[in-house]
XYZ file of C-alpha atoms in Angstrom:
98
model
C -17.805 50.995 -15.543
C -21.408 50.162 -14.722
C -22.563 46.865 -16.154
C -25.667 45.885 -14.206
C -28.328 48.100 -12.622
C -31.889 47.886 -11.306
C -34.034 50.807 -12.595
C -37.726 51.060 -11.604
C -37.701 47.430 -10.388
C -36.283 46.155 -13.695
C -32.901 44.454 -13.966
C -30.819 45.844 -16.777
C -27.425 45.326 -18.358
C -25.304 47.655 -20.431
C -24.964 46.845 -24.085
C -23.258 49.283 -26.560
C -23.959 52.173 -24.171
C -27.695 51.344 -23.874
C -29.416 49.817 -20.819
C -31.290 46.646 -21.928
C -33.753 44.539 -19.874
C -31.922 41.516 -18.363
C -34.546 39.169 -19.805
C -33.311 40.073 -23.318
C -29.727 38.966 -22.640
C -28.166 36.586 -25.126
C -25.089 34.417 -25.061
C -22.872 36.992 -26.793
C -24.068 39.650 -24.374
C -23.048 37.532 -21.440
C -19.636 36.896 -22.988
C -19.215 40.638 -23.510
C -20.161 41.337 -19.872
C -17.606 38.741 -18.757
C -14.890 40.331 -20.931
C -15.742 43.783 -19.594
C -15.616 42.611 -16.023
C -12.293 40.781 -16.527
C -10.698 43.802 -18.219
C -11.877 46.607 -15.942
C -10.624 47.236 -12.425
C -13.816 49.015 -11.413
C -17.165 47.551 -12.439
C -20.533 48.638 -11.156
C -22.867 45.827 -10.284
C -26.021 46.553 -8.371
C -27.128 43.632 -6.177
C -30.806 42.665 -6.116
C -32.027 43.136 -2.582
C -34.946 44.437 -0.505
C -33.808 47.956 -1.201
C -33.459 47.269 -4.929
C -35.979 44.616 -5.910
C -36.849 43.332 -9.348
C -40.581 43.018 -10.019
C -40.591 40.082 -12.513
C -39.459 36.770 -10.926
C -37.983 35.420 -14.123
C -35.970 38.579 -14.726
C -34.869 38.492 -11.107
C -33.596 34.953 -11.406
C -31.624 35.784 -14.542
C -30.255 38.952 -13.038
C -29.208 37.184 -9.820
C -27.355 34.515 -11.746
C -25.561 37.048 -14.057
C -24.756 39.150 -10.932
C -23.304 36.110 -9.152
C -20.958 35.235 -12.089
C -19.782 38.843 -12.660
C -19.349 39.601 -8.955
C -17.264 36.444 -8.439
C -15.150 37.301 -11.406
C -14.660 40.889 -10.225
C -13.830 39.811 -6.629
C -11.386 37.106 -7.740
C -9.842 38.732 -10.835
C -6.284 38.708 -9.534
C -6.485 35.005 -8.590
C -7.938 34.047 -11.966
C -5.341 36.082 -13.920
C -2.472 34.619 -11.893
C -3.805 31.113 -12.633
C -4.027 31.862 -16.339
C -0.499 33.308 -16.342
C 0.864 30.215 -14.589
C -0.857 27.922 -17.043
C 0.346 29.945 -20.017
C 4.003 29.925 -18.682
C 3.734 26.178 -18.195
C 2.491 25.629 -21.766
C 5.202 27.844 -23.226
C 7.864 25.752 -21.424
C 6.193 22.464 -22.343
C 6.038 23.330 -26.045
C 9.291 25.233 -26.201
C 7.839 28.568 -27.048
C 10.091 30.589 -24.757
């Protein structure tokens, strides 16, 4: 699932099947991107580089920060999920829910 792309030197994110300029991202959009990254094994994230630049410096900064968060989550998904499962199991034992 592609979530971030650079098209004609503009950073974009996928929202409801439509590519939106990254400078228009809102809090709920970021949360949805995080959810999508956490729940999909294969996410498409285009890194901003010399080959794929972003023209507007503000958009580039926003895009790079969103990319960094989503890429880290994607790369470390198994570790994060294992940690969540361990914490959930501990809380179940602590509160007698098992």
